[in-house]
Amino acid sequence: MGLLNGRKGVIFGVANEKSIAWAIAQILRKEGMELAFTYAGEALESRVVPLAESVGSKIIMPCDVTKDEEIEAVFKRIREEWGGLDALVHSLAFAKKEELKGEFMNTSREGFRIAMDVSAFSLVALAKAASPLMEGRNGAFVTLSYYGAEKVIANYNVMGVAKAALEASVKYLSADLGPKGIRINTISAGPVRTLAAMGITGFKQILDVVEAKSPLRRNVTQEDVAKTALYLLSELSSGVTGETIYVDSGFNIMGL
Ligand code: NAD
């Protein structure tokens, strides 16, 4: 008997088989959860649909999180087909490539707006749309952040500021959602080689530093992150909300 038998969840953020969201989806499915998937525009459809079908998903929909009508369509369909929802995975972020190098001061107004909209506000919009479907079911959300929300990481720039907004949003959302019996938490993941990570100038150096300096002396994998997502989306974490949980080989605890 799986931990999540009979439960239903929707995954935002699969781009390919290396995506953190895909590792999370696989572990949730293994524990019995029925899954819906969204993908960010037509270009990703041909990659995401086969992955979603391989885990038996019947709801696979486009959703660019900057488009309110696409968000609305996803939850309308989930309401019609499932009548409710138990879990939502928010594993997505975006900043223009030119914003992820050089001095943070040079961030453009438009670059700042886009990074904040896609990477932070989207969680607020999804929480508003999804939470009515989660009431009375002990629903839970999980989102993905990075240490650059708290400390300066070269080239992470506006994405660090967006992640700080994301982590603060989780705290405010947890206060709204808690009385409805719904939980929301952040995983602050160590660096993992994915499509999004490759956009960050000097990413290889970040991996090298974590391997050399973290208590576990290795980088984390998508599966390490997924196991904590399983905990946060299941009854195992029934008393936990509004938290940032580090899955980073312990890197964040190191001083000199
Ligand atoms: P990824 O490239 O596989 O996933 C990023 C996803 O964001 C993609 O599926 C992409 O389609 C989606 N996305 C971008 N713009 C979107 C939009 N407008 N609407 C909907 N979706 C959109 O990379 P990943 O590393 O798996 O990233 C997942 C999450 O993990 C992100 O929030 C990322 O910041 C976070 N994270 C990653 C690392 C890392 O080192 N890879 C570390 C810590 C946190």
mmCIF file of C-alpha atoms and ligand atoms in Angstrom:
data_model
loop_
_atom_site.group_PDB
_atom_site.id
_atom_site.type_symbol
_atom_site.label_atom_id
_atom_site.label_comp_id
_atom_site.label_asym_id
_atom_site.label_seq_id
_atom_site.Cartn_x
_atom_site.Cartn_y
_atom_site.Cartn_z
ATOM 1 C CA MET A 1 0.000 0.000 0.000
ATOM 2 C CA GLY A 2 1.514 3.349 -1.097
ATOM 3 C CA LEU A 3 1.637 6.400 1.145
ATOM 4 C CA LEU A 4 -0.453 8.342 -1.377
ATOM 5 C CA ASN A 5 -2.993 5.807 -2.610
ATOM 6 C CA GLY A 6 -6.190 7.522 -3.726
ATOM 7 C CA ARG A 7 -4.583 10.974 -3.617
ATOM 8 C CA LYS A 8 -4.434 13.336 -6.603
ATOM 9 C CA GLY A 9 -1.748 15.862 -7.485
ATOM 10 C CA VAL A 10 -0.814 18.330 -10.207
ATOM 11 C CA ILE A 11 2.769 18.963 -11.305
ATOM 12 C CA PHE A 12 3.978 22.314 -12.674
ATOM 13 C CA GLY A 13 7.542 22.436 -14.018
ATOM 14 C CA VAL A 14 8.457 19.354 -16.039
ATOM 15 C CA ALA A 15 10.558 20.357 -19.062
ATOM 16 C CA ASN A 16 12.386 17.048 -19.590
ATOM 17 C CA GLU A 17 13.535 13.903 -17.757
ATOM 18 C CA LYS A 18 16.193 15.891 -15.855
ATOM 19 C CA SER A 19 13.656 18.290 -14.307
ATOM 20 C CA ILE A 20 13.354 18.213 -10.536
ATOM 21 C CA ALA A 21 9.580 18.155 -11.085
ATOM 22 C CA TRP A 22 9.897 14.887 -13.013
ATOM 23 C CA ALA A 23 11.780 13.183 -10.179
ATOM 24 C CA ILE A 24 9.092 14.396 -7.774
ATOM 25 C CA ALA A 25 6.325 13.148 -10.088
ATOM 26 C CA GLN A 26 7.892 9.693 -10.297
ATOM 27 C CA ILE A 27 8.161 9.233 -6.530
ATOM 28 C CA LEU A 28 4.606 10.495 -5.951
ATOM 29 C CA ARG A 29 3.329 8.060 -8.582
ATOM 30 C CA LYS A 30 5.306 5.196 -7.034
ATOM 31 C CA GLU A 31 3.515 5.904 -3.752
ATOM 32 C CA GLY A 32 0.139 5.703 -5.500
ATOM 33 C CA MET A 33 -0.755 9.310 -6.353
ATOM 34 C CA GLU A 34 -2.723 9.987 -9.538
ATOM 35 C CA LEU A 35 -1.046 12.836 -11.434
ATOM 36 C CA ALA A 36 -1.916 15.702 -13.761
ATOM 37 C CA PHE A 37 0.813 17.592 -15.616
ATOM 38 C CA THR A 38 1.140 21.043 -17.121
ATOM 39 C CA TYR A 39 3.758 22.299 -19.560
ATOM 40 C CA ALA A 40 4.836 25.842 -20.399
ATOM 41 C CA GLY A 41 3.805 26.252 -24.014
ATOM 42 C CA GLU A 42 3.719 24.204 -27.201
ATOM 43 C CA ALA A 43 7.488 23.871 -27.518
ATOM 44 C CA LEU A 44 7.518 21.527 -24.500
ATOM 45 C CA GLU A 45 4.429 19.493 -25.384
ATOM 46 C CA SER A 46 6.305 16.786 -27.291
ATOM 47 C CA ARG A 47 8.694 16.275 -24.353
ATOM 48 C CA VAL A 48 6.213 16.377 -21.504
ATOM 49 C CA VAL A 49 3.298 14.383 -22.953
ATOM 50 C CA PRO A 50 5.245 11.073 -23.315
ATOM 51 C CA LEU A 51 6.666 11.431 -19.793
ATOM 52 C CA ALA A 52 3.228 12.148 -18.332
ATOM 53 C CA GLU A 53 1.672 9.247 -20.239
ATOM 54 C CA SER A 54 4.391 6.901 -18.993
ATOM 55 C CA VAL A 55 3.064 7.392 -15.448
ATOM 56 C CA GLY A 56 -0.545 6.954 -16.548
ATOM 57 C CA SER A 57 -1.554 10.622 -16.538
ATOM 58 C CA LYS A 58 -4.811 11.519 -18.262
ATOM 59 C CA ILE A 59 -4.767 15.262 -17.583
ATOM 60 C CA ILE A 60 -1.907 16.944 -19.482
ATOM 61 C CA MET A 61 -2.445 20.630 -20.214
ATOM 62 C CA PRO A 62 -0.543 23.696 -21.375
ATOM 63 C CA CYS A 63 -0.056 26.317 -18.686
ATOM 64 C CA ASP A 64 2.151 29.344 -19.003
ATOM 65 C CA VAL A 65 1.852 30.654 -15.437
ATOM 66 C CA THR A 66 1.887 34.262 -16.632
ATOM 67 C CA LYS A 67 -1.509 33.638 -18.285
ATOM 68 C CA ASP A 68 -4.484 33.727 -15.906
ATOM 69 C CA GLU A 69 -6.789 32.040 -18.429
ATOM 70 C CA GLU A 70 -4.465 29.026 -18.747
ATOM 71 C CA ILE A 71 -4.276 28.665 -14.949
ATOM 72 C CA GLU A 72 -8.065 28.859 -14.767
ATOM 73 C CA ALA A 73 -8.467 26.188 -17.468
ATOM 74 C CA VAL A 74 -6.217 23.742 -15.579
ATOM 75 C CA PHE A 75 -8.231 23.923 -12.359
ATOM 76 C CA LYS A 76 -11.573 23.880 -14.192
ATOM 77 C CA ARG A 77 -10.556 20.577 -15.793
ATOM 78 C CA ILE A 78 -9.273 19.165 -12.477
ATOM 79 C CA ARG A 79 -12.539 20.124 -10.781
ATOM 80 C CA GLU A 80 -14.550 18.445 -13.563
ATOM 81 C CA GLU A 81 -12.489 15.242 -13.683
ATOM 82 C CA TRP A 82 -11.378 14.768 -10.080
ATOM 83 C CA GLY A 83 -13.701 16.960 -8.023
ATOM 84 C CA GLY A 84 -10.804 17.905 -5.733
ATOM 85 C CA LEU A 85 -7.033 18.013 -5.346
ATOM 86 C CA ASP A 86 -4.557 16.852 -2.691
ATOM 87 C CA ALA A 87 -1.163 18.120 -3.851
ATOM 88 C CA LEU A 88 0.443 20.774 -6.042
ATOM 89 C CA VAL A 89 4.108 20.857 -7.060
ATOM 90 C CA HIS A 90 5.429 24.295 -8.106
ATOM 91 C CA SER A 91 8.866 23.618 -9.585
ATOM 92 C CA LEU A 92 9.392 26.439 -12.037
ATOM 93 C CA ALA A 93 11.272 29.676 -12.453
ATOM 94 C CA PHE A 94 12.468 31.947 -15.217
ATOM 95 C CA ALA A 95 14.774 34.913 -15.724
ATOM 96 C CA LYS A 96 16.184 36.244 -18.966
ATOM 97 C CA LYS A 97 19.654 34.867 -19.621
ATOM 98 C CA GLU A 98 21.202 38.351 -19.731
ATOM 99 C CA GLU A 99 20.042 38.952 -16.145
ATOM 100 C CA LEU A 100 21.958 35.918 -14.858
ATOM 101 C CA LYS A 101 25.449 37.336 -15.266
ATOM 102 C CA GLY A 102 27.401 40.407 -14.256
ATOM 103 C CA GLU A 103 26.284 42.981 -11.707
ATOM 104 C CA PHE A 104 22.831 42.766 -10.110
ATOM 105 C CA MET A 105 22.610 46.557 -10.398
ATOM 106 C CA ASN A 106 22.219 46.169 -14.137
ATOM 107 C CA THR A 107 18.943 44.253 -13.822
ATOM 108 C CA SER A 108 16.405 45.841 -16.156
ATOM 109 C CA ARG A 109 12.936 46.874 -15.004
ATOM 110 C CA GLU A 110 11.411 44.366 -17.433
ATOM 111 C CA GLY A 111 13.860 41.619 -16.422
ATOM 112 C CA PHE A 112 12.983 42.152 -12.764
ATOM 113 C CA ARG A 113 9.256 42.075 -13.526
ATOM 114 C CA ILE A 114 9.453 38.873 -15.553
ATOM 115 C CA ALA A 115 11.585 37.003 -12.988
ATOM 116 C CA MET A 116 9.230 38.007 -10.170
ATOM 117 C CA ASP A 117 6.072 37.205 -12.122
ATOM 118 C CA VAL A 118 7.096 33.739 -13.308
ATOM 119 C CA SER A 119 9.184 32.657 -10.331
ATOM 120 C CA ALA A 120 7.324 34.139 -7.321
ATOM 121 C CA PHE A 121 3.874 35.552 -8.138
ATOM 122 C CA SER A 122 2.949 32.347 -9.972
ATOM 123 C CA LEU A 123 2.858 30.503 -6.633
ATOM 124 C CA VAL A 124 0.381 33.040 -5.240
ATOM 125 C CA ALA A 125 -1.815 32.694 -8.335
ATOM 126 C CA LEU A 126 -1.695 28.883 -8.210
ATOM 127 C CA ALA A 127 -2.453 28.843 -4.474
ATOM 128 C CA LYS A 128 -5.540 30.978 -5.044
ATOM 129 C CA ALA A 129 -6.766 28.810 -7.913
ATOM 130 C CA ALA A 130 -5.978 25.421 -6.351
ATOM 131 C CA SER A 131 -6.827 25.881 -2.679
ATOM 132 C CA PRO A 132 -10.643 25.764 -3.060
ATOM 133 C CA LEU A 133 -10.161 22.242 -4.489
ATOM 134 C CA MET A 134 -8.030 21.183 -1.509
ATOM 135 C CA GLU A 135 -10.266 22.145 1.387
ATOM 136 C CA GLY A 136 -11.261 19.309 3.705
ATOM 137 C CA ARG A 137 -8.661 16.953 2.156
ATOM 138 C CA ASN A 138 -5.431 17.865 4.015
ATOM 139 C CA GLY A 139 -3.984 19.256 0.793
ATOM 140 C CA ALA A 140 -0.381 20.386 0.472
ATOM 141 C CA PHE A 141 1.814 22.535 -1.785
ATOM 142 C CA VAL A 142 5.536 22.356 -2.307
ATOM 143 C CA THR A 143 7.778 24.842 -4.121
ATOM 144 C CA LEU A 144 11.468 24.953 -4.989
ATOM 145 C CA SER A 145 13.940 27.596 -3.883
ATOM 146 C CA TYR A 146 17.690 28.076 -3.658
ATOM 147 C CA TYR A 147 20.205 29.448 -1.157
ATOM 148 C CA GLY A 148 20.657 32.515 -3.406
ATOM 149 C CA ALA A 149 17.436 33.775 -1.757
ATOM 150 C CA GLU A 150 19.419 34.421 1.451
ATOM 151 C CA LYS A 151 23.038 34.899 0.469
ATOM 152 C CA VAL A 152 24.706 36.527 -2.509
ATOM 153 C CA ILE A 153 25.616 33.954 -5.163
ATOM 154 C CA ALA A 154 27.556 35.389 -8.110
ATOM 155 C CA ASN A 155 25.409 35.690 -11.265
ATOM 156 C CA TYR A 156 22.212 34.420 -9.578
ATOM 157 C CA ASN A 157 21.181 38.083 -9.311
ATOM 158 C CA VAL A 158 17.489 38.781 -9.897
ATOM 159 C CA MET A 159 16.656 35.112 -9.434
ATOM 160 C CA GLY A 160 17.930 35.349 -5.850
ATOM 161 C CA VAL A 161 15.615 38.275 -5.236
ATOM 162 C CA ALA A 162 12.712 36.374 -6.809
ATOM 163 C CA LYS A 163 13.473 33.337 -4.616
ATOM 164 C CA ALA A 164 13.478 35.588 -1.524
ATOM 165 C CA ALA A 165 9.998 36.760 -2.570
ATOM 166 C CA LEU A 166 8.973 33.145 -3.157
ATOM 167 C CA GLU A 167 10.101 32.052 0.330
ATOM 168 C CA ALA A 168 8.320 35.010 1.950
ATOM 169 C CA SER A 169 5.200 34.214 -0.104
ATOM 170 C CA VAL A 170 5.226 30.677 1.285
ATOM 171 C CA LYS A 171 5.115 32.063 4.823
ATOM 172 C CA TYR A 172 2.217 34.436 4.054
ATOM 173 C CA LEU A 173 0.370 31.722 2.116
ATOM 174 C CA SER A 174 0.835 29.245 4.958
ATOM 175 C CA ALA A 175 -0.991 31.680 7.273
ATOM 176 C CA ASP A 176 -3.891 31.963 4.795
ATOM 177 C CA LEU A 177 -4.085 28.256 4.027
ATOM 178 C CA GLY A 178 -3.439 26.788 7.480
ATOM 179 C CA PRO A 179 -6.949 27.464 8.853
ATOM 180 C CA LYS A 180 -8.322 25.570 5.831
ATOM 181 C CA GLY A 181 -6.171 22.559 6.731
ATOM 182 C CA ILE A 182 -3.841 23.114 3.769
ATOM 183 C CA ARG A 183 -0.036 23.160 4.133
ATOM 184 C CA ILE A 184 2.656 24.814 2.000
ATOM 185 C CA ASN A 185 6.422 24.457 2.258
ATOM 186 C CA THR A 186 9.598 25.276 0.340
ATOM 187 C CA ILE A 187 12.493 22.988 -0.491
ATOM 188 C CA SER A 188 15.752 24.903 -0.778
ATOM 189 C CA ALA A 189 17.644 22.548 -3.085
ATOM 190 C CA GLY A 190 21.358 22.427 -3.685
ATOM 191 C CA PRO A 191 22.559 22.866 -7.270
ATOM 192 C CA VAL A 192 21.411 20.151 -9.711
ATOM 193 C CA ARG A 193 22.261 19.924 -13.423
ATOM 194 C CA THR A 194 18.995 20.773 -15.195
ATOM 195 C CA LEU A 195 17.936 22.949 -18.113
ATOM 196 C CA ALA A 196 17.209 25.939 -15.855
ATOM 197 C CA ALA A 197 20.527 25.592 -13.995
ATOM 198 C CA MET A 198 22.502 25.637 -17.229
ATOM 199 C CA GLY A 199 21.329 29.233 -17.775
ATOM 200 C CA ILE A 200 23.340 30.404 -14.760
ATOM 201 C CA THR A 201 26.825 31.642 -15.620
ATOM 202 C CA GLY A 202 29.478 29.721 -13.640
ATOM 203 C CA PHE A 203 27.095 26.932 -12.546
ATOM 204 C CA LYS A 204 29.864 24.293 -12.736
ATOM 205 C CA GLN A 205 31.875 26.234 -10.122
ATOM 206 C CA ILE A 206 28.900 26.188 -7.763
ATOM 207 C CA LEU A 207 28.725 22.382 -8.095
ATOM 208 C CA ASP A 208 32.459 22.107 -7.392
ATOM 209 C CA VAL A 209 32.257 24.249 -4.236
ATOM 210 C CA VAL A 210 29.352 22.219 -2.815
ATOM 211 C CA GLU A 211 31.204 18.970 -3.482
ATOM 212 C CA ALA A 212 34.344 20.280 -1.802
ATOM 213 C CA LYS A 213 32.818 22.079 1.185
ATOM 214 C CA SER A 214 29.423 20.601 2.115
ATOM 215 C CA PRO A 215 29.204 18.215 5.081
ATOM 216 C CA LEU A 216 28.155 15.338 2.797
ATOM 217 C CA ARG A 217 30.954 16.180 0.267
ATOM 218 C CA ARG A 218 28.664 15.604 -2.703
ATOM 219 C CA ASN A 219 26.001 17.328 -4.728
ATOM 220 C CA VAL A 220 22.376 16.367 -4.290
ATOM 221 C CA THR A 221 20.397 14.566 -6.979
ATOM 222 C CA GLN A 222 16.887 15.118 -8.261
ATOM 223 C CA GLU A 223 15.939 12.012 -6.255
ATOM 224 C CA ASP A 224 17.248 13.504 -3.005
ATOM 225 C CA VAL A 225 14.969 16.484 -3.581
ATOM 226 C CA ALA A 226 12.032 14.289 -4.609
ATOM 227 C CA LYS A 227 12.180 12.252 -1.384
ATOM 228 C CA THR A 228 11.756 15.416 0.674
ATOM 229 C CA ALA A 229 8.888 16.504 -1.599
ATOM 230 C CA LEU A 230 7.215 13.155 -0.866
ATOM 231 C CA TYR A 231 7.559 13.857 2.859
ATOM 232 C CA LEU A 232 6.139 17.383 2.467
ATOM 233 C CA LEU A 233 3.186 16.244 0.332
ATOM 234 C CA SER A 234 2.241 13.281 2.509
ATOM 235 C CA GLU A 235 0.880 12.743 5.997
ATOM 236 C CA LEU A 236 4.469 12.226 7.193
ATOM 237 C CA SER A 237 4.760 16.028 7.487
ATOM 238 C CA SER A 238 1.235 16.664 8.840
ATOM 239 C CA GLY A 239 2.450 19.214 11.408
ATOM 240 C CA VAL A 240 4.803 21.148 9.100
ATOM 241 C CA THR A 241 3.870 24.319 7.195
ATOM 242 C CA GLY A 242 5.467 27.606 6.106
ATOM 243 C CA GLU A 243 8.955 26.076 6.329
ATOM 244 C CA THR A 244 12.024 26.139 4.144
ATOM 245 C CA ILE A 245 13.647 22.689 4.242
ATOM 246 C CA TYR A 246 17.191 22.416 2.906
ATOM 247 C CA VAL A 247 18.131 19.515 0.645
ATOM 248 C CA ASP A 248 21.663 20.682 -0.075
ATOM 249 C CA SER A 249 24.105 18.169 1.460
ATOM 250 C CA GLY A 250 24.137 20.502 4.475
ATOM 251 C CA PHE A 251 25.935 23.275 2.576
ATOM 252 C CA ASN A 252 23.886 26.086 4.170
ATOM 253 C CA ILE A 253 25.053 25.288 7.714
ATOM 254 C CA MET A 254 28.749 25.795 6.990
ATOM 255 C CA GLY A 255 30.670 28.799 8.255
ATOM 256 C CA LEU A 256 34.447 28.882 8.091
HETATM 257 P P1 NAD B 1 13.900 22.816 -15.338
HETATM 258 O O1 NAD B 1 14.419 23.691 -16.439
HETATM 259 O O2 NAD B 1 13.809 21.388 -15.617
HETATM 260 O O3 NAD B 1 12.499 23.342 -14.819
HETATM 261 C C1 NAD B 1 12.117 24.706 -14.867
HETATM 262 C C2 NAD B 1 10.691 24.719 -15.338
HETATM 263 O O4 NAD B 1 10.145 26.049 -15.310
HETATM 264 C C3 NAD B 1 10.536 24.227 -16.790
HETATM 265 O O5 NAD B 1 9.674 23.119 -16.838
HETATM 266 C C4 NAD B 1 9.936 25.405 -17.493
HETATM 267 O O6 NAD B 1 9.039 25.044 -18.517
HETATM 268 C C5 NAD B 1 9.193 26.076 -16.340
HETATM 269 N N1 NAD B 1 8.782 27.433 -16.677
HETATM 270 C C6 NAD B 1 9.555 28.484 -17.044
HETATM 271 N N2 NAD B 1 8.764 29.538 -17.357
HETATM 272 C C7 NAD B 1 7.473 29.136 -17.180
HETATM 273 C C8 NAD B 1 6.201 29.748 -17.350
HETATM 274 N N3 NAD B 1 6.082 31.017 -17.773
HETATM 275 N N4 NAD B 1 5.082 29.022 -17.077
HETATM 276 C C9 NAD B 1 5.171 27.754 -16.642
HETATM 277 N N5 NAD B 1 6.346 27.108 -16.458
HETATM 278 C C10 NAD B 1 7.482 27.799 -16.727
HETATM 279 O O7 NAD B 1 14.884 23.109 -14.096
HETATM 280 P P2 NAD B 1 14.806 22.667 -12.557
HETATM 281 O O8 NAD B 1 16.172 22.866 -12.047
HETATM 282 O O9 NAD B 1 14.140 21.353 -12.426
HETATM 283 O O10 NAD B 1 13.919 23.828 -11.914
HETATM 284 C C11 NAD B 1 12.802 23.565 -11.101
HETATM 285 C C12 NAD B 1 12.784 24.500 -9.898
HETATM 286 O O11 NAD B 1 13.861 24.166 -9.030
HETATM 287 C C13 NAD B 1 12.966 25.979 -10.237
HETATM 288 O O12 NAD B 1 12.144 26.752 -9.374
HETATM 289 C C14 NAD B 1 14.413 26.214 -9.886
HETATM 290 O O13 NAD B 1 14.694 27.576 -9.595
HETATM 291 C C15 NAD B 1 14.517 25.346 -8.659
HETATM 292 N N6 NAD B 1 15.876 25.019 -8.228
HETATM 293 C C16 NAD B 1 16.754 24.469 -9.089
HETATM 294 C C17 NAD B 1 18.034 24.190 -8.682
HETATM 295 C C18 NAD B 1 19.042 23.610 -9.632
HETATM 296 O O14 NAD B 1 20.242 23.717 -9.371
HETATM 297 N N7 NAD B 1 18.633 22.975 -10.716
HETATM 298 C C19 NAD B 1 18.418 24.450 -7.350
HETATM 299 C C20 NAD B 1 17.500 24.997 -6.477
HETATM 300 C C21 NAD B 1 16.216 25.289 -6.930
#
